[in-house]
Amino acid sequence: MKQISIAIDGPASSGKSTVAKILAKEFNYIYTDTGAMYRAVTYLAIKHYIPFTDEKGLVKLIHDYPLSFVQQIDGQHVLIGDRDVTTAIRQPDVTQAVSEVSAHRKVREALVEIQRKIGENGGVVMDGRDIGTSVLPNAEVKIFLVASVTERAQRRYKENIEKGIPTVLEQLTKEIQARDYYDSTRKVSPLKQATDAVRIDTTGKTISEVVQAIKEIVKEKGYFL
């Protein structure tokens, strides 16, 4: 069977990563969390006191500190060199700054080059905000997930509490709204639905329902994985 590329885009906490991980596991595909890559660069900037406005300095971090993903029993982990930063990149200080870091053209170019190499031979499920429009414009299946701000904030709040990350729901809601605006209005690869992407509103839907909907879309396009 042909190995295809599945691009899943959408705003924060719309369910992209959770759904993409499940699909990749079921199809025995590579899962690539591009958002984690931007978070890792943001984490490095904080640790090395690189201003978020220093585009050149941020790009240097990408070249100096290789990023990688490792599959473990409890899921995929993010490494910078040999250091596991899976939890560290989900802390509030990183979350609040990642949109500013990811808005830099050269930062995106450097990471997109890595992402395209991962997806060039198919057999990949990749999620982010510009996968279908910029990273993998020729992906055979493109999905755009959305959900209400209220539901997305509640999802992220629950996720953070379970991970032991201190979070205030009201503040988190405001941050998600601000990030939506920032991501959709930035000049470089803004968050938007690809013209050939299928839009799925995940509000009120279970993860299994969303996964099944995407599997049906894959089948409708003639791919039986």
PDB file of C-alpha atoms in Angstrom:
ATOM      1  CA  MET A   1       0.000   0.000   0.000  1.00  0.00           C
ATOM      2  CA  LYS A   2       1.216   3.492  -0.796  1.00  0.00           C
ATOM      3  CA  GLN A   3       2.497   5.394   2.217  1.00  0.00           C
ATOM      4  CA  ILE A   4       0.911   8.826   2.238  1.00  0.00           C
ATOM      5  CA  SER A   5       1.371  12.063   4.173  1.00  0.00           C
ATOM      6  CA  ILE A   6      -1.378  13.258   6.492  1.00  0.00           C
ATOM      7  CA  ALA A   7      -1.271  16.936   7.468  1.00  0.00           C
ATOM      8  CA  ILE A   8      -3.291  18.039  10.488  1.00  0.00           C
ATOM      9  CA  ASP A   9      -3.533  21.756  11.240  1.00  0.00           C
ATOM     10  CA  GLY A  10      -5.503  23.859  13.666  1.00  0.00           C
ATOM     11  CA  PRO A  11      -5.298  26.288  16.586  1.00  0.00           C
ATOM     12  CA  ALA A  12      -4.004  25.484  20.080  1.00  0.00           C
ATOM     13  CA  SER A  13      -5.740  22.582  21.857  1.00  0.00           C
ATOM     14  CA  SER A  14      -7.997  21.712  18.937  1.00  0.00           C
ATOM     15  CA  GLY A  15      -6.915  18.090  19.355  1.00  0.00           C
ATOM     16  CA  LYS A  16      -4.199  17.950  16.684  1.00  0.00           C
ATOM     17  CA  SER A  17      -1.454  16.186  18.597  1.00  0.00           C
ATOM     18  CA  THR A  18      -3.677  13.674  20.365  1.00  0.00           C
ATOM     19  CA  VAL A  19      -5.413  12.654  17.155  1.00  0.00           C
ATOM     20  CA  ALA A  20      -2.198  12.624  15.112  1.00  0.00           C
ATOM     21  CA  LYS A  21      -0.464  10.319  17.620  1.00  0.00           C
ATOM     22  CA  ILE A  22      -3.326   7.820  17.505  1.00  0.00           C
ATOM     23  CA  LEU A  23      -3.475   7.820  13.711  1.00  0.00           C
ATOM     24  CA  ALA A  24       0.290   7.398  13.397  1.00  0.00           C
ATOM     25  CA  LYS A  25       0.223   4.444  15.783  1.00  0.00           C
ATOM     26  CA  GLU A  26      -2.698   2.763  14.004  1.00  0.00           C
ATOM     27  CA  PHE A  27      -1.164   3.276  10.546  1.00  0.00           C
ATOM     28  CA  ASN A  28       2.372   2.500  11.764  1.00  0.00           C
ATOM     29  CA  TYR A  29       3.455   5.927  10.486  1.00  0.00           C
ATOM     30  CA  ILE A  30       5.966   8.434  11.805  1.00  0.00           C
ATOM     31  CA  TYR A  31       4.403  11.108  14.019  1.00  0.00           C
ATOM     32  CA  THR A  32       5.915  14.582  13.920  1.00  0.00           C
ATOM     33  CA  ASP A  33       4.842  17.227  16.430  1.00  0.00           C
ATOM     34  CA  THR A  34       6.061  20.426  14.762  1.00  0.00           C
ATOM     35  CA  GLY A  35       4.702  22.558  17.588  1.00  0.00           C
ATOM     36  CA  ALA A  36       7.091  20.812  19.963  1.00  0.00           C
ATOM     37  CA  MET A  37       9.973  21.877  17.738  1.00  0.00           C
ATOM     38  CA  TYR A  38       9.037  25.558  18.052  1.00  0.00           C
ATOM     39  CA  ARG A  39       8.568  25.076  21.773  1.00  0.00           C
ATOM     40  CA  ALA A  40      12.034  23.545  22.031  1.00  0.00           C
ATOM     41  CA  VAL A  41      13.599  26.569  20.343  1.00  0.00           C
ATOM     42  CA  THR A  42      11.667  28.855  22.695  1.00  0.00           C
ATOM     43  CA  TYR A  43      12.872  26.814  25.678  1.00  0.00           C
ATOM     44  CA  LEU A  44      16.475  27.132  24.454  1.00  0.00           C
ATOM     45  CA  ALA A  45      16.066  30.892  24.026  1.00  0.00           C
ATOM     46  CA  ILE A  46      14.897  31.222  27.619  1.00  0.00           C
ATOM     47  CA  LYS A  47      17.725  29.066  28.973  1.00  0.00           C
ATOM     48  CA  HIS A  48      20.395  30.859  26.964  1.00  0.00           C
ATOM     49  CA  TYR A  49      18.964  34.351  27.469  1.00  0.00           C
ATOM     50  CA  ILE A  50      18.431  34.901  23.754  1.00  0.00           C
ATOM     51  CA  PRO A  51      15.850  37.676  23.171  1.00  0.00           C
ATOM     52  CA  PHE A  52      12.745  36.450  21.366  1.00  0.00           C
ATOM     53  CA  THR A  53      13.338  39.279  18.873  1.00  0.00           C
ATOM     54  CA  ASP A  54      16.834  38.010  17.982  1.00  0.00           C
ATOM     55  CA  GLU A  55      16.059  36.031  14.836  1.00  0.00           C
ATOM     56  CA  LYS A  56      19.697  35.273  14.050  1.00  0.00           C
ATOM     57  CA  GLY A  57      20.348  34.089  17.594  1.00  0.00           C
ATOM     58  CA  LEU A  58      17.282  31.830  17.528  1.00  0.00           C
ATOM     59  CA  VAL A  59      18.335  30.213  14.249  1.00  0.00           C
ATOM     60  CA  LYS A  60      21.805  29.573  15.685  1.00  0.00           C
ATOM     61  CA  LEU A  61      20.193  27.651  18.530  1.00  0.00           C
ATOM     62  CA  ILE A  62      18.514  25.349  15.998  1.00  0.00           C
ATOM     63  CA  HIS A  63      21.867  24.584  14.379  1.00  0.00           C
ATOM     64  CA  ASP A  64      23.763  24.244  17.669  1.00  0.00           C
ATOM     65  CA  TYR A  65      21.256  22.076  19.528  1.00  0.00           C
ATOM     66  CA  PRO A  66      19.820  19.217  17.427  1.00  0.00           C
ATOM     67  CA  LEU A  67      16.205  18.288  18.099  1.00  0.00           C
ATOM     68  CA  SER A  68      14.897  14.735  17.955  1.00  0.00           C
ATOM     69  CA  PHE A  69      11.883  12.616  18.889  1.00  0.00           C
ATOM     70  CA  VAL A  70      12.048   9.298  20.732  1.00  0.00           C
ATOM     71  CA  GLN A  71       9.157   6.887  21.177  1.00  0.00           C
ATOM     72  CA  GLN A  72       8.901   5.538  24.733  1.00  0.00           C
ATOM     73  CA  ILE A  73       6.360   3.442  26.614  1.00  0.00           C
ATOM     74  CA  ASP A  74       4.400   6.512  27.729  1.00  0.00           C
ATOM     75  CA  GLY A  75       4.489   8.168  24.313  1.00  0.00           C
ATOM     76  CA  GLN A  76       6.759  10.356  22.237  1.00  0.00           C
ATOM     77  CA  HIS A  77       9.454  12.364  24.009  1.00  0.00           C
ATOM     78  CA  VAL A  78      11.270  15.467  22.763  1.00  0.00           C
ATOM     79  CA  LEU A  79      15.043  15.617  23.103  1.00  0.00           C
ATOM     80  CA  ILE A  80      17.515  18.455  22.757  1.00  0.00           C
ATOM     81  CA  GLY A  81      20.795  16.637  22.317  1.00  0.00           C
ATOM     82  CA  ASP A  82      20.446  13.854  24.892  1.00  0.00           C
ATOM     83  CA  ARG A  83      18.299  15.895  27.287  1.00  0.00           C
ATOM     84  CA  ASP A  84      14.590  15.079  27.610  1.00  0.00           C
ATOM     85  CA  VAL A  85      12.605  18.345  27.535  1.00  0.00           C
ATOM     86  CA  THR A  86       9.143  16.883  26.969  1.00  0.00           C
ATOM     87  CA  THR A  87       7.703  18.429  30.141  1.00  0.00           C
ATOM     88  CA  ALA A  88       9.896  21.538  30.194  1.00  0.00           C
ATOM     89  CA  ILE A  89       8.630  22.802  26.832  1.00  0.00           C
ATOM     90  CA  ARG A  90       5.021  22.681  28.085  1.00  0.00           C
ATOM     91  CA  GLN A  91       5.604  25.090  30.965  1.00  0.00           C
ATOM     92  CA  PRO A  92       3.759  28.459  30.963  1.00  0.00           C
ATOM     93  CA  ASP A  93       6.855  30.555  30.192  1.00  0.00           C
ATOM     94  CA  VAL A  94       7.402  28.622  26.956  1.00  0.00           C
ATOM     95  CA  THR A  95       3.708  28.597  26.037  1.00  0.00           C
ATOM     96  CA  GLN A  96       3.440  32.361  26.401  1.00  0.00           C
ATOM     97  CA  ALA A  97       6.430  33.047  24.139  1.00  0.00           C
ATOM     98  CA  VAL A  98       6.293  30.367  21.463  1.00  0.00           C
ATOM     99  CA  SER A  99       4.098  32.353  19.069  1.00  0.00           C
ATOM    100  CA  GLU A 100       6.593  35.222  19.032  1.00  0.00           C
ATOM    101  CA  VAL A 101       9.492  32.873  18.353  1.00  0.00           C
ATOM    102  CA  SER A 102       7.628  30.933  15.656  1.00  0.00           C
ATOM    103  CA  ALA A 103       6.709  34.139  13.807  1.00  0.00           C
ATOM    104  CA  HIS A 104      10.305  34.675  12.612  1.00  0.00           C
ATOM    105  CA  ARG A 105      10.748  33.815   8.945  1.00  0.00           C
ATOM    106  CA  LYS A 106      14.240  32.313   9.279  1.00  0.00           C
ATOM    107  CA  VAL A 107      13.262  30.268  12.333  1.00  0.00           C
ATOM    108  CA  ARG A 108      10.372  28.776  10.370  1.00  0.00           C
ATOM    109  CA  GLU A 109      12.569  28.182   7.327  1.00  0.00           C
ATOM    110  CA  ALA A 110      15.133  26.297   9.413  1.00  0.00           C
ATOM    111  CA  LEU A 111      12.548  24.078  11.087  1.00  0.00           C
ATOM    112  CA  VAL A 112      10.431  23.597   7.960  1.00  0.00           C
ATOM    113  CA  GLU A 113      13.515  22.240   6.174  1.00  0.00           C
ATOM    114  CA  ILE A 114      13.831  19.593   8.898  1.00  0.00           C
ATOM    115  CA  GLN A 115      10.104  18.848   8.810  1.00  0.00           C
ATOM    116  CA  ARG A 116      10.051  18.412   5.035  1.00  0.00           C
ATOM    117  CA  LYS A 117      12.918  15.924   5.182  1.00  0.00           C
ATOM    118  CA  ILE A 118      10.934  13.897   7.710  1.00  0.00           C
ATOM    119  CA  GLY A 119       7.873  13.876   5.447  1.00  0.00           C
ATOM    120  CA  GLU A 120       9.463  13.634   1.999  1.00  0.00           C
ATOM    121  CA  ASN A 121       8.886   9.871   1.621  1.00  0.00           C
ATOM    122  CA  GLY A 122       5.371   9.728   3.041  1.00  0.00           C
ATOM    123  CA  GLY A 123       4.338   7.431   5.861  1.00  0.00           C
ATOM    124  CA  VAL A 124       3.983  10.394   8.193  1.00  0.00           C
ATOM    125  CA  VAL A 125       1.310  12.129  10.249  1.00  0.00           C
ATOM    126  CA  MET A 126       2.399  15.699  10.939  1.00  0.00           C
ATOM    127  CA  ASP A 127       0.527  18.294  12.944  1.00  0.00           C
ATOM    128  CA  GLY A 128       1.012  22.020  13.355  1.00  0.00           C
ATOM    129  CA  ARG A 129      -0.343  25.287  12.050  1.00  0.00           C
ATOM    130  CA  ASP A 130       1.041  25.454   8.519  1.00  0.00           C
ATOM    131  CA  ILE A 131       1.566  21.824   7.538  1.00  0.00           C
ATOM    132  CA  GLY A 132      -1.008  21.686   4.757  1.00  0.00           C
ATOM    133  CA  THR A 133      -0.223  25.171   3.465  1.00  0.00           C
ATOM    134  CA  SER A 134       3.558  25.365   3.782  1.00  0.00           C
ATOM    135  CA  VAL A 135       5.399  22.318   5.116  1.00  0.00           C
ATOM    136  CA  LEU A 136       3.657  19.527   3.169  1.00  0.00           C
ATOM    137  CA  PRO A 137       1.573  21.334   0.532  1.00  0.00           C
ATOM    138  CA  ASN A 138       1.312  18.111  -1.490  1.00  0.00           C
ATOM    139  CA  ALA A 139       0.078  15.938   1.374  1.00  0.00           C
ATOM    140  CA  GLU A 140      -2.510  13.455   0.151  1.00  0.00           C
ATOM    141  CA  VAL A 141      -4.801  14.106   3.134  1.00  0.00           C
ATOM    142  CA  LYS A 142      -5.188  17.476   4.836  1.00  0.00           C
ATOM    143  CA  ILE A 143      -7.277  18.046   7.940  1.00  0.00           C
ATOM    144  CA  PHE A 144      -8.070  21.324   9.696  1.00  0.00           C
ATOM    145  CA  LEU A 145      -9.336  20.894  13.259  1.00  0.00           C
ATOM    146  CA  VAL A 146     -11.195  23.613  15.148  1.00  0.00           C
ATOM    147  CA  ALA A 147     -13.068  23.898  18.461  1.00  0.00           C
ATOM    148  CA  SER A 148     -14.548  26.653  20.584  1.00  0.00           C
ATOM    149  CA  VAL A 149     -12.145  28.728  22.690  1.00  0.00           C
ATOM    150  CA  THR A 150     -13.983  27.657  25.853  1.00  0.00           C
ATOM    151  CA  GLU A 151     -13.559  23.967  25.130  1.00  0.00           C
ATOM    152  CA  ARG A 152      -9.943  24.338  24.054  1.00  0.00           C
ATOM    153  CA  ALA A 153      -9.103  26.214  27.249  1.00  0.00           C
ATOM    154  CA  GLN A 154     -10.749  23.537  29.362  1.00  0.00           C
ATOM    155  CA  ARG A 155      -8.820  20.814  27.527  1.00  0.00           C
ATOM    156  CA  ARG A 156      -5.470  22.530  28.045  1.00  0.00           C
ATOM    157  CA  TYR A 157      -6.348  23.306  31.668  1.00  0.00           C
ATOM    158  CA  LYS A 158      -7.097  19.650  32.392  1.00  0.00           C
ATOM    159  CA  GLU A 159      -3.947  18.559  30.590  1.00  0.00           C
ATOM    160  CA  ASN A 160      -1.785  20.998  32.559  1.00  0.00           C
ATOM    161  CA  ILE A 161      -3.277  20.028  35.917  1.00  0.00           C
ATOM    162  CA  GLU A 162      -2.687  16.335  35.181  1.00  0.00           C
ATOM    163  CA  LYS A 163       0.960  17.157  34.406  1.00  0.00           C
ATOM    164  CA  GLY A 164       1.322  19.239  37.571  1.00  0.00           C
ATOM    165  CA  ILE A 165       1.655  22.544  35.702  1.00  0.00           C
ATOM    166  CA  PRO A 166       0.118  25.432  37.718  1.00  0.00           C
ATOM    167  CA  THR A 167      -2.665  26.963  35.604  1.00  0.00           C
ATOM    168  CA  VAL A 168      -5.472  29.492  36.019  1.00  0.00           C
ATOM    169  CA  LEU A 169      -8.354  28.717  33.640  1.00  0.00           C
ATOM    170  CA  GLU A 170      -9.380  32.346  33.062  1.00  0.00           C
ATOM    171  CA  GLN A 171      -5.822  33.385  32.248  1.00  0.00           C
ATOM    172  CA  LEU A 172      -5.361  30.349  30.020  1.00  0.00           C
ATOM    173  CA  THR A 173      -8.507  31.259  28.053  1.00  0.00           C
ATOM    174  CA  LYS A 174      -7.152  34.744  27.410  1.00  0.00           C
ATOM    175  CA  GLU A 175      -3.779  33.336  26.344  1.00  0.00           C
ATOM    176  CA  ILE A 176      -5.407  30.972  23.842  1.00  0.00           C
ATOM    177  CA  GLN A 177      -7.466  33.819  22.370  1.00  0.00           C
ATOM    178  CA  ALA A 178      -4.329  35.944  22.079  1.00  0.00           C
ATOM    179  CA  ARG A 179      -2.402  33.104  20.472  1.00  0.00           C
ATOM    180  CA  ASP A 180      -5.193  32.483  17.967  1.00  0.00           C
ATOM    181  CA  TYR A 181      -4.976  36.101  16.870  1.00  0.00           C
ATOM    182  CA  TYR A 182      -1.184  36.141  16.784  1.00  0.00           C
ATOM    183  CA  ASP A 183      -0.901  32.882  14.829  1.00  0.00           C
ATOM    184  CA  SER A 184      -3.577  33.771  12.283  1.00  0.00           C
ATOM    185  CA  THR A 185      -2.288  37.302  11.603  1.00  0.00           C
ATOM    186  CA  ARG A 186       1.474  36.766  11.507  1.00  0.00           C
ATOM    187  CA  LYS A 187       3.125  37.611   8.187  1.00  0.00           C
ATOM    188  CA  VAL A 188       5.031  34.344   7.777  1.00  0.00           C
ATOM    189  CA  SER A 189       2.989  31.138   7.255  1.00  0.00           C
ATOM    190  CA  PRO A 190      -0.075  32.241   9.233  1.00  0.00           C
ATOM    191  CA  LEU A 191      -2.520  29.735  10.644  1.00  0.00           C
ATOM    192  CA  LYS A 192      -5.148  29.174   7.979  1.00  0.00           C
ATOM    193  CA  GLN A 193      -7.027  26.317   6.394  1.00  0.00           C
ATOM    194  CA  ALA A 194      -5.561  24.945   3.176  1.00  0.00           C
ATOM    195  CA  THR A 195      -8.034  25.175   0.296  1.00  0.00           C
ATOM    196  CA  ASP A 196      -8.047  21.388  -0.083  1.00  0.00           C
ATOM    197  CA  ALA A 197      -8.212  20.584   3.654  1.00  0.00           C
ATOM    198  CA  VAL A 198     -11.261  19.036   5.302  1.00  0.00           C
ATOM    199  CA  ARG A 199     -12.492  21.059   8.276  1.00  0.00           C
ATOM    200  CA  ILE A 200     -13.627  19.182  11.387  1.00  0.00           C
ATOM    201  CA  ASP A 201     -15.139  20.933  14.405  1.00  0.00           C
ATOM    202  CA  THR A 202     -14.100  18.880  17.440  1.00  0.00           C
ATOM    203  CA  THR A 203     -16.288  20.789  19.918  1.00  0.00           C
ATOM    204  CA  GLY A 204     -18.274  18.226  21.880  1.00  0.00           C
ATOM    205  CA  LYS A 205     -16.652  15.300  20.083  1.00  0.00           C
ATOM    206  CA  THR A 206     -14.613  12.542  21.686  1.00  0.00           C
ATOM    207  CA  ILE A 207     -11.106  11.773  20.487  1.00  0.00           C
ATOM    208  CA  SER A 208     -12.272   8.442  19.071  1.00  0.00           C
ATOM    209  CA  GLU A 209     -15.010  10.203  17.075  1.00  0.00           C
ATOM    210  CA  VAL A 210     -12.499  12.604  15.542  1.00  0.00           C
ATOM    211  CA  VAL A 211     -10.052   9.804  14.751  1.00  0.00           C
ATOM    212  CA  GLN A 212     -12.825   7.805  13.072  1.00  0.00           C
ATOM    213  CA  ALA A 213     -13.904  10.837  11.038  1.00  0.00           C
ATOM    214  CA  ILE A 214     -10.368  11.282   9.709  1.00  0.00           C
ATOM    215  CA  LYS A 215     -10.052   7.580   8.900  1.00  0.00           C
ATOM    216  CA  GLU A 216     -13.250   7.837   6.884  1.00  0.00           C
ATOM    217  CA  ILE A 217     -11.831  10.824   4.995  1.00  0.00           C
ATOM    218  CA  VAL A 218      -8.691   8.809   4.205  1.00  0.00           C
ATOM    219  CA  LYS A 219     -10.851   5.992   2.840  1.00  0.00           C
ATOM    220  CA  GLU A 220     -13.030   8.389   0.832  1.00  0.00           C
ATOM    221  CA  LYS A 221      -9.890   9.654  -0.885  1.00  0.00           C
ATOM    222  CA  GLY A 222      -9.061   6.118  -1.924  1.00  0.00           C
ATOM    223  CA  TYR A 223      -6.350   5.291   0.595  1.00  0.00           C
ATOM    224  CA  PHE A 224      -6.859   2.140   2.633  1.00  0.00           C
ATOM    225  CA  LEU A 225      -4.243   2.081   5.326  1.00  0.00           C
TER     226      LEU A 225
END
